[in-house]
Each structure stands twice: as C-alpha cells, then as structure tokens.
Amino acid sequence: MTNLSDDELVELERLAVESAQEAAQLVRRRPDDFGVEVKSSRTDVVTVVDAASERLLVERIRAIRPQDGFYGEEEVDASATSPLTWVLDPIDGTVNFLYDYPMYAVSVAVVEGDPRLPGAWRPVAAAVADVPAGTVYHARRGGGAYLLQGGHDDKLSVTRSSDIGTSLIATGFGYDAEKRGRQARVLMHVLPQIRDIRRGGSAALDLCHVAQGRLDGYYEMGINPWDMAAGWLVLTEAGGLASGAHGAPPSSECVVAAGKMLHPVLVDLVEEGLKHF
Ligand code: LIP
C-alpha cells in the first residue's frame, strides 16, 4: 500500500473533483457535430467530445502531477515515475450521452498499483461527475464518500438490505451481441429472485447509486478498469463491498457490489447465474 498522508489524499481528491467538474462542463456543452466513430462494434461508439474530455483531464492533472501515469478509455496509457496512475473515463455512458439520455458521467480515479492487472491495484482518491445533474460523487481512502451538490457535501451510505428478494439491483450489458445474449441468460436467472432490475448505462453511476442507497446492489460482466475505478472507491467509502465471483477481485470478468450484508447473498446469486453465462 502506498504511504500517502491524509493531506496528500485530500489534495488528490480535490484534484479529482476539480478535473471531473471541468470536464463535465465541457461535455455539457454538447457541440452540434459529435464526430461519432465506432470501436469494437457498430454499437460501441466514441465521439470527439470523449477525446476532448480526456485531453482536458490529462492536461489539467499533468500540470499539477507530471510524475503520475495515465490509463484511460480512449488512448492515454503513459508510464508513471510515481506509484500513482490516473484512471480516466472521459464519458462513462457514452451511448446515453449520444442520445442525451440523462445518465452519463466523467469518472476520475487515482490508483496505486497497475490498473491493467486484476487484483493488482486499488483506488486512493476519486470523483464521478454526474454531467446532467451537475453533481459530483467523491471519496478518498479513509475519508468517507460524499455527494457534492449546490455547494455542500452530503455523506453517502449504502442501504442495510440483506434480503435479496426485496433488493433493487442494477446491471449492464456489453457491445458485443453474442456476449449480450449470454448476459441476458444470467439476468434470466437473477431477475425472478430480486425486487427488480435497473439498467442505467453507466457503471460509474451505478456504483455511486449503490453508495448513495438509490440501489441495493449492482453486478456486471465486461466493464473496464476506467468504468469502475472511481465508483469502486465511492462505494467502499460508503460502507459497501465490491468483488468478482468465486473469491476473485472486481475485474472485467465480473463485478458484484452491495452493502456488507447483501454482498455475499448477491455474489451467490450471480455465481449461480454465471453457470448459464
Ligand atoms: C459503459 C459502462 C456500462 C455498460 C455499458 C458501457 P462506456 O461504459 O459504464 O456499465 O453497461 O455497456 O460499457 O462504454 O459508456 O464508457
């Protein structure tokens, strides 16, 4: 674990919040021409706004912390001379942004370790800017999780649910049609055993909504480190737990997130569902 003082963690959290807020202001301006391109499939899109948001984040952060590394969704992957790497999703919920469906965010986390290796990294400070709402979820290791809105911070806490049958759970699906079909088979196993499902389209906001108590839990297969890095810290600092399946760390394989009492029950349910994946 990196030996960071609380003053250093406070400064890292402040930089994450300010950077995410500035990038969110850029994203909110929504130019007339998005310059949409496709990536892994015809439904996996990227826009010029994603690239502009990531450029702003890298330039803003590098001006203060040139020694840190960067690892982001679009293209940034520079080696660090410090033990810290900034893991960036310039727009999480890109399809929602394209449709102006109001659930997309700028996700900024600074992590110790290598975010490319599952289980080899942990976030130490984070911010998730909810672009349509104009609010920011933020946290630092040991400092608690907060929602900044209207100039004041509200402390976040997960629900105390332990009953899976009355739990509201979020999930998501990938851009590959064959994989979505397999994810649907997991959902067919899960859905009859919970209160209801929500599919918001942004892992970062799904994790923050669990931290806020708007959801009881979240699971998904196939998200990337930049989708989960910031929301993971907000969740754990709000009293939640995130893991993978079968004792693994949270990773692109699987993420299961909930309050401490519901988490093991949700993991068991998702593991059962993964038999159909
Ligand atoms: C999104 C994730 C979401 C997933 C979407 C998409 P993106 O990330 O945050 O959980 O269900 O399919 O992958 O691509 O908008 O940054």
Coordinates of C-alpha atoms and ligand atoms in Angstrom, one line a residue:
M1 CA 0.0 0.0 0.0
T2 CA 1.4 3.5 -0.9
N3 CA 2.2 5.5 2.2
L4 CA 0.1 8.7 1.5
S5 CA -0.6 11.2 4.3
D6 CA -4.2 12.3 4.7
D7 CA -3.2 15.8 3.5
E8 CA -1.8 14.2 0.3
L9 CA -5.1 12.2 -0.1
V10 CA -7.1 15.4 0.4
E11 CA -5.1 17.1 -2.4
L12 CA -5.6 14.1 -4.7
E13 CA -9.3 14.1 -4.0
R14 CA -9.6 17.8 -4.6
L15 CA -7.7 17.5 -8.0
A16 CA -10.0 14.6 -9.0
V17 CA -13.1 16.6 -8.1
E18 CA -12.0 19.9 -9.9
S19 CA -10.8 18.0 -13.0
A20 CA -14.0 16.0 -13.2
Q21 CA -16.1 19.2 -12.8
E22 CA -14.2 21.0 -15.6
A23 CA -14.5 18.0 -18.0
A24 CA -18.2 17.7 -17.1
Q25 CA -18.7 21.4 -18.1
L26 CA -17.1 20.6 -21.4
V27 CA -19.3 17.6 -22.0
R28 CA -22.4 19.5 -21.0
R29 CA -21.8 22.0 -23.9
R30 CA -22.7 19.3 -26.4
P31 CA -21.5 20.6 -29.8
D32 CA -23.8 20.2 -32.8
D33 CA -21.4 17.7 -34.5
F34 CA -20.2 14.9 -32.3
G35 CA -18.0 13.3 -34.9
V36 CA -19.2 9.8 -33.9
E37 CA -16.9 6.9 -34.7
V38 CA -17.4 3.2 -33.9
K39 CA -14.9 1.0 -31.9
S40 CA -15.3 -2.7 -31.1
S41 CA -18.8 -3.0 -32.7
R42 CA -21.3 -0.8 -34.5
T43 CA -22.9 0.0 -31.2
D44 CA -19.6 0.8 -29.4
V45 CA -19.2 4.5 -30.2
V46 CA -16.8 7.3 -29.4
T47 CA -17.2 11.0 -30.1
V48 CA -14.9 13.9 -30.4
V49 CA -16.3 15.0 -27.0
D50 CA -14.9 11.9 -25.4
A51 CA -11.5 12.8 -26.8
A52 CA -11.7 16.4 -25.8
S53 CA -12.8 15.5 -22.3
E54 CA -9.9 13.1 -21.9
R55 CA -7.4 15.7 -23.2
L56 CA -8.7 18.2 -20.7
L57 CA -8.4 15.7 -17.8
V58 CA -4.8 14.7 -18.8
E59 CA -3.6 18.3 -19.3
R60 CA -5.3 19.5 -16.1
I61 CA -3.9 16.7 -13.9
R62 CA -0.4 16.5 -15.6
A63 CA 0.1 20.3 -15.0
I64 CA -0.2 19.5 -11.2
R65 CA 1.3 16.0 -11.1
P66 CA 3.6 15.4 -14.1
Q67 CA 5.1 12.4 -12.3
D68 CA 1.9 10.3 -12.3
G69 CA 0.8 7.8 -15.0
F70 CA -2.4 7.8 -17.0
Y71 CA -4.7 5.0 -18.1
G72 CA -7.9 5.9 -19.9
E73 CA -10.6 4.6 -22.2
E74 CA -9.7 6.3 -25.4
E75 CA -5.9 6.3 -25.8
V76 CA -3.9 7.5 -22.8
D77 CA -1.5 5.0 -21.4
A78 CA 1.7 6.6 -20.2
S79 CA 4.2 5.1 -17.9
A80 CA 4.4 6.7 -14.4
T81 CA 7.6 7.7 -12.5
S82 CA 5.4 7.8 -9.3
P83 CA 3.5 4.8 -7.8
L84 CA 0.2 6.5 -8.8
T85 CA -1.8 6.3 -12.0
W86 CA -4.9 8.3 -13.0
V87 CA -7.6 6.0 -14.5
L88 CA -10.0 8.1 -16.6
D89 CA -13.3 7.6 -18.3
P90 CA -14.0 10.9 -20.1
I91 CA -17.6 10.0 -20.7
D92 CA -19.0 6.9 -18.9
G93 CA -22.3 6.2 -20.5
T94 CA -21.3 7.2 -24.0
V95 CA -24.4 5.9 -25.7
N96 CA -26.6 7.8 -23.1
F97 CA -24.6 10.9 -23.9
L98 CA -25.2 10.4 -27.7
Y99 CA -29.0 10.2 -27.1
D100 CA -28.9 12.8 -24.3
Y101 CA -30.4 10.1 -22.0
P102 CA -29.6 11.7 -18.7
M103 CA -27.2 9.1 -17.2
Y104 CA -23.6 9.8 -18.1
A105 CA -20.6 10.8 -16.1
V106 CA -16.9 11.8 -16.1
S107 CA -15.0 9.3 -14.0
V108 CA -11.6 10.2 -12.5
A109 CA -9.7 8.0 -10.1
V110 CA -6.1 7.9 -9.0
V111 CA -4.9 4.4 -8.1
E112 CA -1.9 2.7 -6.6
G113 CA -0.6 -0.4 -8.5
D114 CA -1.1 -1.5 -12.1
P115 CA -4.8 -1.0 -13.2
R116 CA -4.1 -3.3 -16.2
L117 CA -3.8 -6.3 -13.8
P118 CA -6.9 -7.5 -11.9
G119 CA -6.3 -7.5 -8.2
A120 CA -3.0 -5.5 -8.5
W121 CA -4.5 -2.0 -7.9
R122 CA -6.7 0.0 -5.6
P123 CA -8.1 3.5 -6.0
V124 CA -7.0 6.0 -3.4
A125 CA -9.0 9.1 -4.4
A126 CA -11.8 9.5 -6.9
A127 CA -14.6 11.7 -8.4
V128 CA -17.6 10.9 -10.5
A129 CA -19.2 13.9 -12.1
D130 CA -22.9 13.3 -13.0
V131 CA -23.0 15.5 -16.0
P132 CA -26.8 16.1 -16.4
A133 CA -27.2 16.6 -12.7
G134 CA -24.3 18.9 -12.2
T135 CA -23.2 17.0 -9.1
V136 CA -20.0 15.1 -8.1
Y137 CA -19.6 11.9 -6.1
H138 CA -16.2 11.9 -4.5
A139 CA -14.1 9.9 -1.9
R140 CA -10.6 9.4 -0.7
R141 CA -9.2 6.4 1.2
G142 CA -10.3 6.5 4.8
G143 CA -12.1 9.8 4.2
G144 CA -15.7 8.7 3.6
A145 CA -17.8 9.2 0.4
Y146 CA -19.8 12.3 -0.4
L147 CA -22.1 13.8 -3.0
L148 CA -21.2 17.5 -3.7
Q149 CA -24.4 19.4 -4.8
G150 CA -25.4 23.0 -4.5
G151 CA -22.0 23.8 -2.9
H152 CA -22.4 21.4 0.0
D153 CA -21.4 17.8 0.7
D154 CA -23.9 15.1 1.7
K155 CA -22.3 12.0 3.2
L156 CA -23.2 8.7 1.4
S157 CA -24.1 5.4 2.9
V158 CA -25.2 2.1 1.3
T159 CA -28.5 0.5 2.3
R160 CA -28.7 -2.1 5.1
S161 CA -30.6 -4.5 2.9
S162 CA -29.9 -8.2 3.5
D163 CA -33.0 -9.7 1.7
I164 CA -32.2 -10.3 -1.9
G165 CA -35.9 -10.8 -2.7
T166 CA -36.7 -7.1 -1.9
S167 CA -33.4 -5.7 -3.3
L168 CA -33.2 -3.3 -6.3
I169 CA -30.2 -4.3 -8.4
A170 CA -28.6 -2.7 -11.4
T171 CA -26.7 -4.4 -14.2
G172 CA -25.4 -3.6 -17.7
F173 CA -24.6 -5.3 -21.0
G174 CA -21.7 -5.3 -23.4
Y175 CA -21.4 -4.0 -27.0
D176 CA -20.9 -7.5 -28.5
A177 CA -24.3 -9.1 -29.5
E178 CA -23.2 -12.7 -28.7
K179 CA -22.0 -11.6 -25.2
R180 CA -25.2 -9.6 -24.6
G181 CA -27.1 -12.9 -25.3
R182 CA -25.1 -14.7 -22.6
Q183 CA -25.5 -11.8 -20.2
A184 CA -29.3 -12.0 -20.7
R185 CA -29.2 -15.6 -19.6
V186 CA -27.6 -14.6 -16.3
L187 CA -30.3 -11.9 -16.0
M188 CA -33.0 -14.6 -16.6
H189 CA -31.7 -16.4 -13.5
V190 CA -31.3 -13.3 -11.3
L191 CA -34.4 -11.3 -12.1
P192 CA -37.1 -13.6 -10.6
Q193 CA -35.1 -13.7 -7.3
I194 CA -34.8 -9.9 -6.7
R195 CA -37.2 -6.9 -6.3
D196 CA -36.4 -5.5 -9.7
I197 CA -33.6 -4.6 -12.1
R198 CA -32.3 -1.3 -13.3
R199 CA -30.1 -0.8 -16.4
G200 CA -28.7 2.8 -16.3
G201 CA -25.9 2.5 -18.8
S202 CA -23.0 3.9 -16.7
A203 CA -21.1 1.6 -14.3
A204 CA -19.6 4.6 -12.6
L205 CA -23.0 6.0 -11.7
D206 CA -24.4 2.5 -10.9
L207 CA -21.7 2.1 -8.3
C208 CA -22.3 5.6 -6.9
H209 CA -26.0 4.9 -6.7
V210 CA -25.3 1.8 -4.6
A211 CA -23.1 4.0 -2.4
Q212 CA -26.0 6.6 -2.2
G213 CA -28.6 3.9 -1.3
R214 CA -30.5 4.6 -4.6
L215 CA -29.8 0.9 -5.4
D216 CA -29.2 -2.1 -3.1
G217 CA -26.6 -3.7 -5.4
Y218 CA -25.0 -3.9 -8.9
Y219 CA -23.4 -6.6 -10.9
E220 CA -21.9 -6.7 -14.4
M221 CA -19.6 -8.7 -16.6
G222 CA -17.3 -7.0 -19.0
I223 CA -16.7 -3.5 -17.6
N224 CA -13.2 -1.9 -17.8
P225 CA -11.0 -0.5 -15.1
W226 CA -11.9 3.1 -16.2
D227 CA -15.6 2.3 -15.8
M228 CA -15.2 1.1 -12.2
A229 CA -12.2 2.7 -10.7
A230 CA -13.8 5.8 -9.2
G231 CA -17.2 4.3 -8.4
W232 CA -15.4 1.4 -6.6
L233 CA -13.8 3.8 -4.0
V234 CA -17.0 5.8 -3.6
L235 CA -18.8 2.5 -2.9
T236 CA -16.3 1.2 -0.3
E237 CA -16.0 4.5 1.5
A238 CA -19.8 4.5 1.8
G239 CA -19.7 1.1 3.6
G240 CA -20.1 -1.2 0.6
L241 CA -18.1 -4.1 -0.8
A242 CA -17.1 -4.9 -4.4
S243 CA -15.6 -8.2 -5.6
G244 CA -15.6 -10.5 -8.5
A245 CA -17.1 -14.0 -8.5
H246 CA -15.7 -17.1 -6.8
G247 CA -13.4 -15.0 -4.5
A248 CA -11.8 -13.0 -7.3
P249 CA -11.2 -9.3 -7.1
P250 CA -13.5 -7.0 -9.1
S251 CA -12.4 -7.0 -12.8
S252 CA -13.6 -7.2 -16.4
E253 CA -14.6 -10.8 -15.6
C254 CA -17.2 -9.7 -13.1
V255 CA -18.1 -7.0 -10.6
V256 CA -20.6 -7.5 -7.8
A257 CA -21.2 -4.5 -5.5
A258 CA -23.5 -4.1 -2.5
G259 CA -23.7 -3.3 1.2
K260 CA -21.8 -5.6 3.5
M261 CA -24.9 -7.7 4.5
L262 CA -26.3 -8.1 0.9
H263 CA -22.9 -8.6 -0.9
P264 CA -22.4 -12.3 -0.1
V265 CA -26.0 -13.1 -1.0
L266 CA -25.8 -11.2 -4.3
V267 CA -22.4 -12.9 -5.1
D268 CA -24.0 -16.3 -4.5
L269 CA -26.9 -15.4 -6.8
V270 CA -24.7 -14.1 -9.6
E271 CA -22.4 -17.1 -9.3
E272 CA -25.5 -19.3 -9.8
G273 CA -26.4 -17.2 -12.8
L274 CA -22.9 -17.4 -14.3
K275 CA -23.5 -21.1 -14.8
H276 CA -25.7 -20.1 -17.7
F277 CA -23.2 -17.4 -19.0
Ligands
LIP1 C1 -20.5 1.7 -20.3 C2 -20.5 1.0 -18.9 C3 -21.8 0.3 -18.6 C4 -22.0 -0.7 -19.7 C5 -22.1 -0.1 -21.0 C6 -20.8 0.7 -21.3 P1 -19.0 3.3 -21.7 O1 -19.2 2.3 -20.5 O2 -20.3 2.0 -17.9 O3 -21.8 -0.3 -17.3 O4 -23.2 -1.5 -19.3 O5 -22.4 -1.0 -22.0 O6 -19.8 -0.2 -21.5 O7 -18.7 2.5 -22.9 O8 -20.2 4.1 -21.9 O9 -17.8 4.1 -21.2

